[in-house]
XYZ file of C-alpha atoms in Angstrom:
679
model
C 0.000 0.000 0.000
C 1.288 3.447 -0.853
C 1.710 5.831 1.994
C -0.064 9.238 1.850
C 3.281 10.932 1.198
C 4.072 8.621 -1.713
C 0.627 9.269 -3.144
C 1.244 13.003 -2.846
C 4.578 12.587 -4.616
C 2.929 10.594 -7.353
C 0.238 13.244 -7.738
C 2.838 15.980 -7.918
C 4.865 14.156 -10.569
C 1.785 13.342 -12.617
C 0.446 16.865 -12.673
C 3.654 18.844 -12.673
C 3.228 20.239 -9.172
C 6.410 21.091 -7.365
C 6.120 19.262 -4.059
C 7.751 21.123 -1.225
C 9.696 19.078 1.225
C 7.681 17.320 3.913
C 9.067 19.663 6.474
C 10.317 18.470 9.758
C 11.440 21.843 10.973
C 14.795 21.872 12.701
C 14.566 22.195 16.438
C 14.454 25.910 17.304
C 17.485 27.263 19.140
C 17.240 27.798 22.851
C 15.508 31.056 23.721
C 17.275 33.819 25.631
C 16.038 34.617 29.152
C 12.831 36.641 29.226
C 13.037 40.316 30.081
C 10.306 39.704 32.644
C 8.743 36.344 33.545
C 5.504 35.073 35.012
C 3.735 38.432 34.792
C 0.124 38.094 35.924
C -2.475 39.315 33.428
C -5.395 37.988 35.473
C -6.325 36.381 38.763
C -5.948 32.675 37.948
C -2.648 30.864 38.437
C -2.585 30.175 34.700
C -2.972 33.875 33.913
C 0.745 34.498 33.467
C 2.994 35.490 30.583
C 6.655 36.004 29.732
C 7.922 39.071 27.860
C 11.043 39.563 25.747
C 11.760 43.201 24.911
C 13.386 43.959 21.564
C 16.062 46.656 21.852
C 14.891 49.798 20.076
C 14.631 53.546 20.554
C 11.175 53.440 18.994
C 8.082 51.428 20.008
C 8.374 47.905 18.657
C 5.845 45.514 17.144
C 4.962 42.561 19.347
C 4.166 38.914 18.669
C 1.931 37.125 21.182
C 2.444 33.354 21.200
C -0.310 30.972 22.363
C 0.888 27.448 23.065
C -0.757 24.265 21.803
C -1.927 21.176 23.642
C -5.598 20.953 22.749
C -6.531 23.494 25.424
C -5.933 20.745 27.972
C -2.147 20.855 28.435
C 0.956 22.800 27.371
C 3.028 25.726 28.576
C 4.276 29.147 27.488
C 7.856 27.881 27.320
C 6.994 26.316 23.938
C 7.427 29.626 22.082
C 9.966 29.157 19.237
C 12.544 31.444 17.588
C 12.404 34.256 20.120
C 15.920 35.452 19.277
C 15.100 35.656 15.571
C 12.191 37.950 16.324
C 14.234 40.086 18.713
C 16.953 40.476 16.091
C 14.274 41.742 13.694
C 13.115 44.354 16.199
C 9.986 42.493 17.279
C 9.211 41.981 20.953
C 7.699 38.669 22.031
C 5.092 37.596 24.576
C 4.190 33.996 25.402
C 1.129 33.257 27.515
C -0.391 30.546 29.647
C -4.158 30.240 29.846
C -6.799 28.253 31.676
C -7.632 24.823 30.284
C -11.014 23.510 29.187
C -10.981 20.756 31.814
C -10.538 23.426 34.485
C -13.525 25.253 33.024
C -15.567 22.046 33.199
C -14.707 21.531 36.849
C -15.731 25.137 37.495
C -19.078 24.616 35.715
C -18.251 27.038 32.877
C -20.118 26.566 29.583
C -18.830 26.231 26.986
C -15.440 25.225 28.395
C -13.587 26.625 25.382
C -14.621 30.120 26.418
C -11.920 30.117 29.097
C -8.821 29.637 26.918
C -10.152 31.877 24.160
C -11.279 34.699 26.423
C -7.951 34.423 28.245
C -6.141 34.954 24.932
C -8.199 38.096 24.312
C -7.466 39.362 27.823
C -3.745 38.776 27.279
C -3.802 40.895 24.114
C -5.521 43.699 26.013
C -3.052 43.416 28.896
C -0.061 43.618 26.553
C -1.513 46.703 24.901
C -2.019 48.276 28.330
C 1.737 47.852 28.887
C 2.674 49.599 25.643
C 4.252 52.655 27.256
C 6.108 50.689 29.934
C 7.360 47.999 27.543
C 8.014 50.289 24.533
C 5.440 48.594 22.284
C 3.614 49.760 19.184
C -0.050 49.116 20.001
C -1.053 48.933 16.365
C 1.389 46.188 15.348
C 0.234 43.243 17.451
C 0.293 39.774 15.911
C -0.676 36.358 17.266
C 0.847 32.985 16.590
C 0.461 29.499 17.970
C 0.369 25.801 17.279
C -2.677 23.522 17.085
C -5.158 24.751 19.716
C -3.038 27.883 20.169
C -3.290 28.386 16.424
C -7.072 28.106 16.604
C -7.062 30.672 19.419
C -4.948 33.010 17.285
C -7.352 32.765 14.345
C -10.311 33.293 16.667
C -8.712 36.544 17.817
C -7.987 37.567 14.235
C -11.582 37.098 13.079
C -13.503 38.152 16.176
C -15.013 41.615 16.422
C -13.168 43.932 18.761
C -13.923 42.966 22.367
C -12.801 46.292 23.829
C -15.245 47.909 26.224
C -14.619 51.678 26.096
C -16.850 52.251 29.140
C -15.227 49.615 31.364
C -13.933 50.660 34.765
C -10.967 48.342 34.193
C -8.494 50.156 31.907
C -7.213 46.853 30.508
C -10.702 45.955 29.282
C -10.809 49.211 27.302
C -7.938 48.030 25.088
C -8.528 46.568 21.638
C -8.304 42.840 20.911
C -7.827 43.265 17.164
C -4.672 41.967 15.484
C -2.362 43.205 12.747
C -2.004 39.641 11.445
C -1.933 36.013 12.588
C 0.531 33.295 11.603
C -0.296 29.791 12.764
C 0.920 26.213 12.680
C -1.393 23.204 12.035
C -4.499 25.140 13.053
C -8.015 23.815 13.476
C -10.075 26.429 11.641
C -13.537 25.226 12.666
C -15.087 23.584 15.699
C -18.197 22.539 13.784
C -18.329 18.713 13.799
C -20.467 18.628 10.656
C -17.940 20.689 8.731
C -15.102 18.597 10.079
C -16.498 15.252 8.913
C -17.422 16.740 5.534
C -13.864 17.964 5.082
C -12.151 15.039 6.849
C -14.336 11.954 7.469
C -12.243 10.515 10.323
C -12.340 13.729 12.369
C -12.413 13.229 16.120
C -11.415 16.599 17.589
C -13.423 19.363 19.209
C -15.968 17.779 21.529
C -13.937 18.661 24.615
C -14.296 22.345 23.751
C -17.997 22.003 24.545
C -17.818 19.600 27.479
C -17.644 16.188 25.815
C -14.713 14.940 27.910
C -14.127 13.609 31.413
C -12.314 16.560 33.028
C -10.509 14.140 35.328
C -9.152 12.015 32.478
C -7.445 13.889 29.622
C -7.237 10.681 27.592
C -10.980 11.001 26.949
C -10.490 14.231 25.003
C -11.140 12.788 21.547
C -13.352 9.827 22.433
C -16.810 11.417 22.287
C -16.938 12.942 18.820
C -20.070 11.009 17.816
C -21.883 12.383 20.848
C -20.613 15.861 20.019
C -21.948 15.545 16.468
C -25.317 14.261 17.704
C -25.743 17.392 19.841
C -24.576 19.801 17.126
C -27.875 21.597 16.586
C -28.319 22.581 20.224
C -24.667 23.625 20.431
C -24.673 25.562 17.151
C -24.768 29.082 18.677
C -21.655 28.249 20.714
C -19.989 26.526 17.776
C -20.445 29.607 15.615
C -19.276 31.918 18.380
C -15.990 30.057 18.882
C -15.143 28.801 15.376
C -12.727 31.009 13.422
C -14.308 29.928 10.123
C -17.751 31.147 11.173
C -16.451 34.540 12.334
C -14.391 35.527 9.283
C -15.465 38.742 7.523
C -13.855 41.039 4.976
C -12.438 43.523 7.494
C -10.223 40.881 9.117
C -6.406 40.981 9.074
C -4.194 38.807 6.893
C -3.372 35.283 8.056
C -0.676 32.695 7.364
C -1.486 28.984 7.650
C 1.294 26.379 7.854
C 0.697 22.617 7.633
C 3.051 19.664 7.335
C 0.802 17.396 5.264
C -0.754 17.842 1.804
C -4.528 18.342 1.530
C -6.785 15.310 1.170
C -10.332 16.637 1.191
C -12.883 13.911 1.710
C -10.151 11.466 2.715
C -9.084 10.150 6.122
C -5.515 11.276 6.861
C -3.342 9.822 9.603
C -3.706 12.987 11.682
C -7.185 14.443 11.105
C -6.740 16.895 13.973
C -3.955 18.765 12.183
C -4.816 18.167 8.531
C -4.255 20.899 5.970
C -7.889 20.345 4.937
C -8.635 22.902 7.652
C -6.461 25.436 5.872
C -7.800 24.719 2.400
C -11.415 25.288 3.462
C -10.609 28.453 5.387
C -8.759 29.880 2.404
C -11.737 29.047 0.193
C -13.836 31.272 2.434
C -11.309 34.078 2.864
C -10.419 34.547 -0.798
C -13.896 35.766 -1.890
C -13.969 38.054 1.157
C -10.742 39.682 0.062
C -8.872 38.655 3.220
C -5.239 37.904 2.458
C -4.510 34.265 3.285
C -1.196 32.539 2.625
C -1.540 28.756 2.828
C 1.630 26.664 3.005
C 1.723 22.862 2.797
C 3.877 20.310 0.922
C 1.915 20.712 -2.330
C 1.466 24.489 -2.132
C 2.639 26.569 -5.079
C 3.774 30.177 -5.227
C 4.900 30.127 -1.599
C 6.080 33.563 -0.489
C 7.192 32.659 3.027
C 8.544 29.222 3.833
C 8.264 29.650 7.584
C 6.000 31.325 10.080
C 8.769 33.499 11.509
C 9.630 34.825 8.031
C 6.005 35.839 7.479
C 5.712 37.516 10.882
C 8.950 39.453 10.424
C 7.816 40.596 7.002
C 4.370 41.656 8.208
C 5.396 43.239 11.508
C 8.621 44.813 10.317
C 8.744 48.519 10.966
C 9.311 49.148 7.261
C 6.125 47.314 6.355
C 3.452 49.840 5.349
C 0.142 50.062 7.132
C -2.287 47.630 5.469
C -4.417 49.149 2.769
C -7.895 50.267 3.721
C -10.519 47.574 3.871
C -12.103 49.047 0.774
C -8.986 48.801 -1.344
C -7.988 45.388 -0.036
C -11.406 43.887 -0.585
C -11.840 45.357 -4.034
C -8.451 44.220 -5.294
C -8.866 40.717 -3.852
C -12.493 40.170 -4.827
C -12.775 38.240 -8.067
C -15.672 37.914 -10.460
C -15.162 34.153 -10.552
C -15.668 33.912 -6.782
C -18.792 36.066 -6.873
C -20.282 34.033 -9.707
C -19.432 30.764 -7.975
C -21.222 31.954 -4.839
C -24.268 33.000 -6.868
C -24.467 29.730 -8.759
C -24.078 27.687 -5.587
C -26.964 29.474 -3.851
C -29.197 29.437 -6.915
C -28.621 25.688 -7.296
C -29.351 25.138 -3.611
C -32.665 27.004 -3.767
C -33.721 25.297 -6.990
C -32.986 21.910 -5.426
C -34.989 22.880 -2.356
C -37.971 23.761 -4.533
C -38.296 20.140 -5.692
C -40.598 19.882 -2.691
C -41.960 23.443 -2.596
C -43.313 25.035 0.547
C -44.404 28.364 -0.938
C -46.834 29.121 -3.761
C -44.915 29.195 -7.057
C -46.782 32.341 -8.140
C -46.473 34.234 -4.842
C -44.102 37.016 -3.834
C -41.816 34.741 -1.790
C -40.857 32.878 -4.934
C -41.214 35.956 -7.142
C -38.366 37.668 -5.307
C -36.233 34.544 -5.754
C -37.081 34.488 -9.466
C -35.773 38.051 -9.742
C -32.463 36.846 -8.338
C -32.551 33.744 -10.519
C -32.870 35.907 -13.619
C -29.960 38.042 -12.418
C -27.945 34.826 -12.090
C -28.997 33.729 -15.572
C -27.817 37.064 -16.972
C -24.466 36.753 -15.144
C -23.639 33.083 -15.632
C -22.580 31.435 -18.875
C -24.490 28.318 -17.886
C -27.921 28.026 -19.538
C -29.328 26.025 -16.613
C -30.647 29.037 -14.700
C -32.584 30.501 -17.611
C -33.859 27.031 -18.472
C -34.987 26.568 -14.872
C -36.922 29.854 -14.996
C -38.549 28.916 -18.285
C -39.609 25.582 -16.818
C -41.059 27.351 -13.771
C -42.989 29.746 -16.008
C -44.334 26.919 -18.117
C -45.393 25.008 -15.010
C -47.157 28.151 -13.767
C -48.666 28.602 -17.253
C -47.201 32.116 -16.994
C -49.943 33.031 -14.547
C -49.742 35.471 -11.655
C -50.986 34.942 -8.122
C -54.730 34.664 -7.587
C -55.331 38.036 -5.908
C -56.176 40.350 -8.783
C -55.013 43.701 -7.382
C -52.510 42.623 -4.748
C -48.935 43.719 -5.522
C -47.484 40.580 -3.956
C -49.198 38.501 -6.633
C -47.710 40.644 -9.414
C -44.090 39.994 -8.425
C -43.618 36.852 -10.538
C -44.425 38.869 -13.658
C -41.000 40.518 -13.433
C -39.228 37.290 -14.377
C -41.738 36.481 -17.116
C -41.221 39.907 -18.673
C -37.436 39.651 -18.437
C -37.550 36.313 -20.251
C -39.811 37.842 -22.905
C -37.498 40.819 -23.419
C -34.422 38.592 -23.669
C -35.800 36.621 -26.615
C -34.762 37.541 -30.144
C -38.062 36.359 -31.575
C -40.500 37.346 -28.877
C -43.785 35.553 -28.470
C -46.685 36.912 -26.431
C -47.334 33.719 -24.460
C -45.011 34.584 -21.556
C -46.611 37.968 -20.878
C -50.179 37.396 -22.087
C -51.626 36.531 -18.635
C -49.836 39.533 -17.117
C -51.187 41.854 -19.754
C -54.691 40.473 -19.306
C -54.482 41.028 -15.523
C -53.060 44.541 -15.759
C -55.591 45.560 -18.417
C -58.384 44.449 -16.094
C -56.909 46.556 -13.271
C -56.617 49.601 -15.544
C -60.267 49.216 -16.534
C -61.417 48.669 -12.937
C -59.130 50.865 -10.881
C -59.363 51.162 -7.097
C -57.404 54.405 -6.877
C -60.123 56.064 -4.809
C -59.566 53.572 -1.969
C -57.593 54.657 1.075
C -53.990 53.572 1.606
C -54.366 53.547 5.382
C -54.437 50.400 7.472
C -57.032 50.233 10.216
C -57.957 47.917 13.091
C -60.757 46.183 11.217
C -58.553 44.876 8.414
C -54.885 44.260 7.733
C -54.804 46.907 5.050
C -55.884 47.679 1.566
C -54.246 45.071 -0.636
C -55.958 46.546 -3.673
C -53.482 49.435 -3.609
C -49.773 49.702 -2.774
C -50.419 50.526 0.851
C -47.246 48.901 2.279
C -43.694 49.736 1.262
C -42.818 46.154 0.191
C -45.280 46.652 -2.671
C -42.836 49.054 -4.329
C -40.581 46.108 -5.112
C -43.340 43.640 -5.927
C -45.407 45.447 -8.552
C -43.812 48.588 -10.093
C -40.964 46.792 -11.936
C -43.561 44.514 -13.519
C -45.761 47.407 -14.596
C -42.940 49.425 -16.136
C -41.468 46.250 -17.599
C -44.747 45.547 -19.378
C -44.623 49.085 -20.785
C -41.125 48.315 -22.077
C -42.342 45.066 -23.638
C -45.508 46.455 -25.273
C -45.024 50.194 -25.661
C -48.397 50.786 -24.001
C -47.886 53.939 -21.915
C -50.894 53.195 -19.710
C -48.813 50.713 -17.705
C -46.081 53.281 -17.106
C -48.520 56.024 -16.169
C -50.308 53.787 -13.673
C -47.026 52.812 -12.047
C -45.895 56.436 -11.720
C -49.211 57.524 -10.243
C -49.441 54.734 -7.679
C -45.799 55.053 -6.678
C -46.376 58.737 -5.970
C -49.404 57.965 -3.817
C -47.544 55.379 -1.740
C -44.487 57.575 -1.395
C -46.554 60.560 -0.320
C -48.035 58.558 2.541
C -45.171 56.356 3.731
C -41.947 58.245 2.955
C -40.576 60.213 5.902
C -39.048 63.283 4.290
C -36.971 64.044 7.371
C -35.508 60.598 7.966
C -35.457 59.686 4.258
C -36.820 56.241 5.024
C -40.131 54.471 4.422
C -42.550 53.345 7.110
C -43.680 49.826 6.395
C -47.323 50.944 6.480
C -49.533 53.410 8.325
C -49.617 51.272 11.487
C -46.015 52.229 12.211
C -46.448 55.998 12.221
C -45.581 57.822 15.461
C -46.492 57.799 18.285
C -45.589 54.123 17.821
C -41.825 53.968 18.440
C -38.948 51.562 19.010
C -37.760 50.691 22.521
C -35.079 53.400 22.282
C -37.640 56.060 21.373
C -36.729 56.182 17.661
C -39.131 55.841 14.757
C -39.781 52.334 13.439
C -38.120 51.734 10.091
C -37.907 48.116 9.041
C -34.689 47.084 7.326
C -36.131 44.685 4.764
C -39.003 47.051 4.050
C -36.585 49.814 3.079
C -34.476 47.239 1.247
C -37.517 46.388 -0.838
C -37.906 50.068 -1.700
C -34.269 50.745 -2.603
C -34.181 47.616 -4.763
C -37.544 48.562 -6.281
C -36.222 51.990 -7.222
C -33.231 50.413 -8.932
C -35.368 47.923 -10.835
C -37.806 50.619 -11.960
C -34.971 52.865 -13.151
C -33.587 49.981 -15.196
C -36.536 50.695 -17.512
C -37.311 54.369 -16.865
C -35.573 56.499 -19.535
C -33.075 59.056 -18.268
C -34.875 61.820 -20.134
C -38.322 60.961 -18.774
C -39.871 63.805 -16.706
C -40.326 61.461 -13.708
C -36.720 60.284 -13.676
C -35.331 63.128 -11.488
C -37.701 62.409 -8.601
C -36.871 58.710 -8.676
C -33.166 59.504 -8.676
C -33.602 62.018 -5.854
C -35.470 59.564 -3.656
C -32.944 56.818 -4.425
C -30.021 59.044 -3.433
C -31.751 60.241 -0.256
C -32.480 56.706 0.918
C -28.981 55.506 0.001
C -27.359 58.311 1.976
C -29.448 57.478 5.035
C -29.048 53.726 4.745
C -25.244 53.737 4.857
C -25.391 55.529 8.200
C -27.400 52.590 9.579
C -24.936 49.874 8.579
C -23.331 48.121 11.541
C -19.620 47.495 12.055
C -19.883 43.879 10.860
C -21.386 44.941 7.524
C -24.982 43.948 8.267
C -28.076 46.066 8.641
C -30.160 44.930 11.610
C -33.910 44.351 11.377
C -34.577 47.822 12.806
C -32.560 50.541 11.111
C -32.736 53.023 14.000
C -32.746 50.569 16.923
C -30.234 47.847 15.994
C -29.494 47.069 19.650
C -33.001 45.671 20.145
C -32.528 43.215 17.276
C -28.924 41.956 17.453
C -29.351 39.089 14.947
C -27.373 39.466 11.746
C -30.080 39.920 9.104
C -29.210 39.042 5.513
C -32.374 39.782 3.506
C -32.421 43.518 4.167
C -28.636 43.538 3.851
C -28.907 41.773 0.493
C -31.343 44.295 -0.939
C -29.263 47.216 0.340
C -26.062 45.814 -1.185
C -27.917 45.285 -4.462
C -29.359 48.799 -4.501
C -26.164 50.583 -3.468
C -23.981 48.606 -5.895
C -26.505 49.281 -8.642
C -26.273 52.978 -7.826
C -22.478 52.955 -8.167
C -22.584 50.933 -11.378
C -25.126 53.294 -12.926
C -23.414 56.521 -11.937
C -25.953 57.673 -9.337
C -23.751 57.111 -6.297
C -20.159 58.193 -5.744
C -17.863 55.177 -5.472
C -15.511 56.862 -2.991
C -18.416 57.191 -0.549
C -20.441 54.066 -1.184
C -17.997 51.394 -2.299
C -16.689 50.619 1.193
C -20.184 49.991 2.670
C -21.054 47.857 -0.354
C -17.920 45.733 -0.036
C -18.474 45.363 3.686
C -22.091 44.375 3.100
C -21.140 41.791 0.511
C -18.612 40.273 2.892
C -21.358 40.062 5.517
C -23.610 38.265 3.042
C -20.853 35.827 2.157
C -20.522 34.955 5.839
C -24.154 33.749 5.670
C -23.523 31.319 2.823
C -23.119 27.741 3.976
C -20.939 25.179 2.239
C -23.933 23.805 0.301
C -25.059 27.257 -0.863
C -27.789 27.850 1.702
C -28.144 31.492 2.728
C -28.851 31.898 6.438
C -29.675 34.802 8.729
C -32.876 35.687 6.865
C -35.662 37.215 8.915
C -38.829 35.189 8.518
C -41.911 36.422 6.657
C -43.296 39.446 8.453
C -43.951 43.159 8.359
C -41.772 44.651 11.086
C -38.462 44.266 12.912
C -38.380 40.975 14.835
C -35.843 38.504 16.163
C -35.101 35.483 14.001
C -33.085 32.298 13.932
C -29.527 32.732 12.674
C -29.978 29.545 10.631
C -33.236 30.582 8.952
C -33.405 30.702 5.162
C -36.156 31.948 2.861
C -36.341 32.103 -0.964
C -36.713 35.904 -1.037
C -33.491 36.237 0.951
C -31.702 34.009 -1.537
C -33.115 36.249 -4.264
C -31.674 39.292 -2.507
C -28.279 37.572 -2.302
C -28.345 36.763 -6.011
C -29.371 40.305 -6.968
C -26.570 41.684 -4.806
C -24.106 39.282 -6.396
C -25.094 40.347 -9.901
C -24.255 43.975 -9.158
C -21.085 43.052 -7.236
C -19.978 41.131 -10.319
C -20.376 44.276 -12.422
C -18.715 46.448 -9.795
C -15.599 44.281 -9.697
C -15.488 44.342 -13.496
C -15.624 48.158 -13.490
C -12.610 48.244 -11.190
């Protein structure tokens, strides 16, 4: 039987890959004595660190080393190559931390929170010593091996844990890193991901209590039990897995492994397989986060060793990293965007084999809009063919409610298919035209747009802001397809009526409907503006202006409203790139919400691509929003974090997915694809 290494060699020879040596790194030289030893950074006996000060007249960068040992054993003395760093003008810190078995005995859940939170505290403590130890607070890197490597990546990808209002001055310090360079890191603690990447995985259960704290040999013996309890542990898993936390504003990382990748295979050491690195890099590349992956089969290796990377990145002659905007834009590739779109479109289409929602309703209509955007972006004919099949199955009919905007949404895709044909036939738009002609001949424009207590609202008119996405693009699209100006005039008139009632001219946002007018307010006393509702409007404006001629008399007011909403919306974006369910009270709804975010990214990117929005102002929020959306895409293409069907800000499951949210993701991707091409 061939060994894995021989197979790797054979693969390399067969395909012309230069196989780097299976590195057994030489034993590091003995470290010099620490400048100060066993400095307490907390109250526990394991809260101690050693510090080596690099000689310099100026503040020096600092590397913080986190030892390995599976979070159950190990010591700070394991730090390698201290002298090499000191010679390069980089100070070094090596820390001890509390173990998971100690957390278990103390009743702490999840146990992994102790070693990881200790690592964050150590970073803050070191920064608090900057003046005394002659350190440059901005140039702080983390490194480690195995579990210490996982801790380092967790720090790199976690939002800043500084508390500016804390009484403790150490807690006010930032936990963010300049970079991270790690050795044989576990990049996820999700057991499902681990067995998908590496079928014989056995690591990670102890991080969440699946271990006898009095017997360290049981650390990797309860993986099956860990996997069986995954769903109930998922919030913790996501909170402590580097992979789940990665977003586009994260620092660069270096991943070193001693074995070649073998995705889907069972390597001799599944706990330290380079499969972890391959999958993390697959996520980071589309986000624009610089990731250097080194393993025996890696090509174009820039830094052979961790210490070389750290010295290069932390060196005082190394420029400050480019802004997030520039880094993301230059690293984001059209191929990655398209791959993400196709994966999610395929996932949703596969899900619809056993449909839950009406195929002619708005839930699916919004997905169809995204599906058509994917068809226009992808070279594969399968997406357009899928939409044609859906239309044929629906017999090109709309929803049953004659006047209701939600039941007009599917017409957008039908009309787009009709307009894309060289030899157009009326069959795809005939039912839409018949329905809209009936409405024009039996208008309800005298009805009120107000909701009242006796009924949910007037569905015969566009009395809720979502309607401005559902119906207007279909009406103006039918004008484009037929030349009949009645459809355009009706759309313009009804849009004006809805806007006059629901658009707050001071806040430049739309109320969802009349029920949300003041004095009804959010918990913080602010007006209630629903994220997805305003996302519907911004996206609706973009889709209407796709058809509305630039010289049409109504065009200036549509452009003005679009620009006003866009300017307000970017001020509501949160630090992680998402918009929360409530635009003015995000604290009350902390869940990351991807449907509103998707529509905002689509609308803002469309505005840049069409010259309505200034790229220097809006590109950074767009890139940040896209990175947030990408963090919601699962390995199979599922888009999570979508607020359920509703009409107002509410809490939702982080794992929830809905077709309209997938549609928003696909629309956003289509404009991101164009934006990257422009750059």
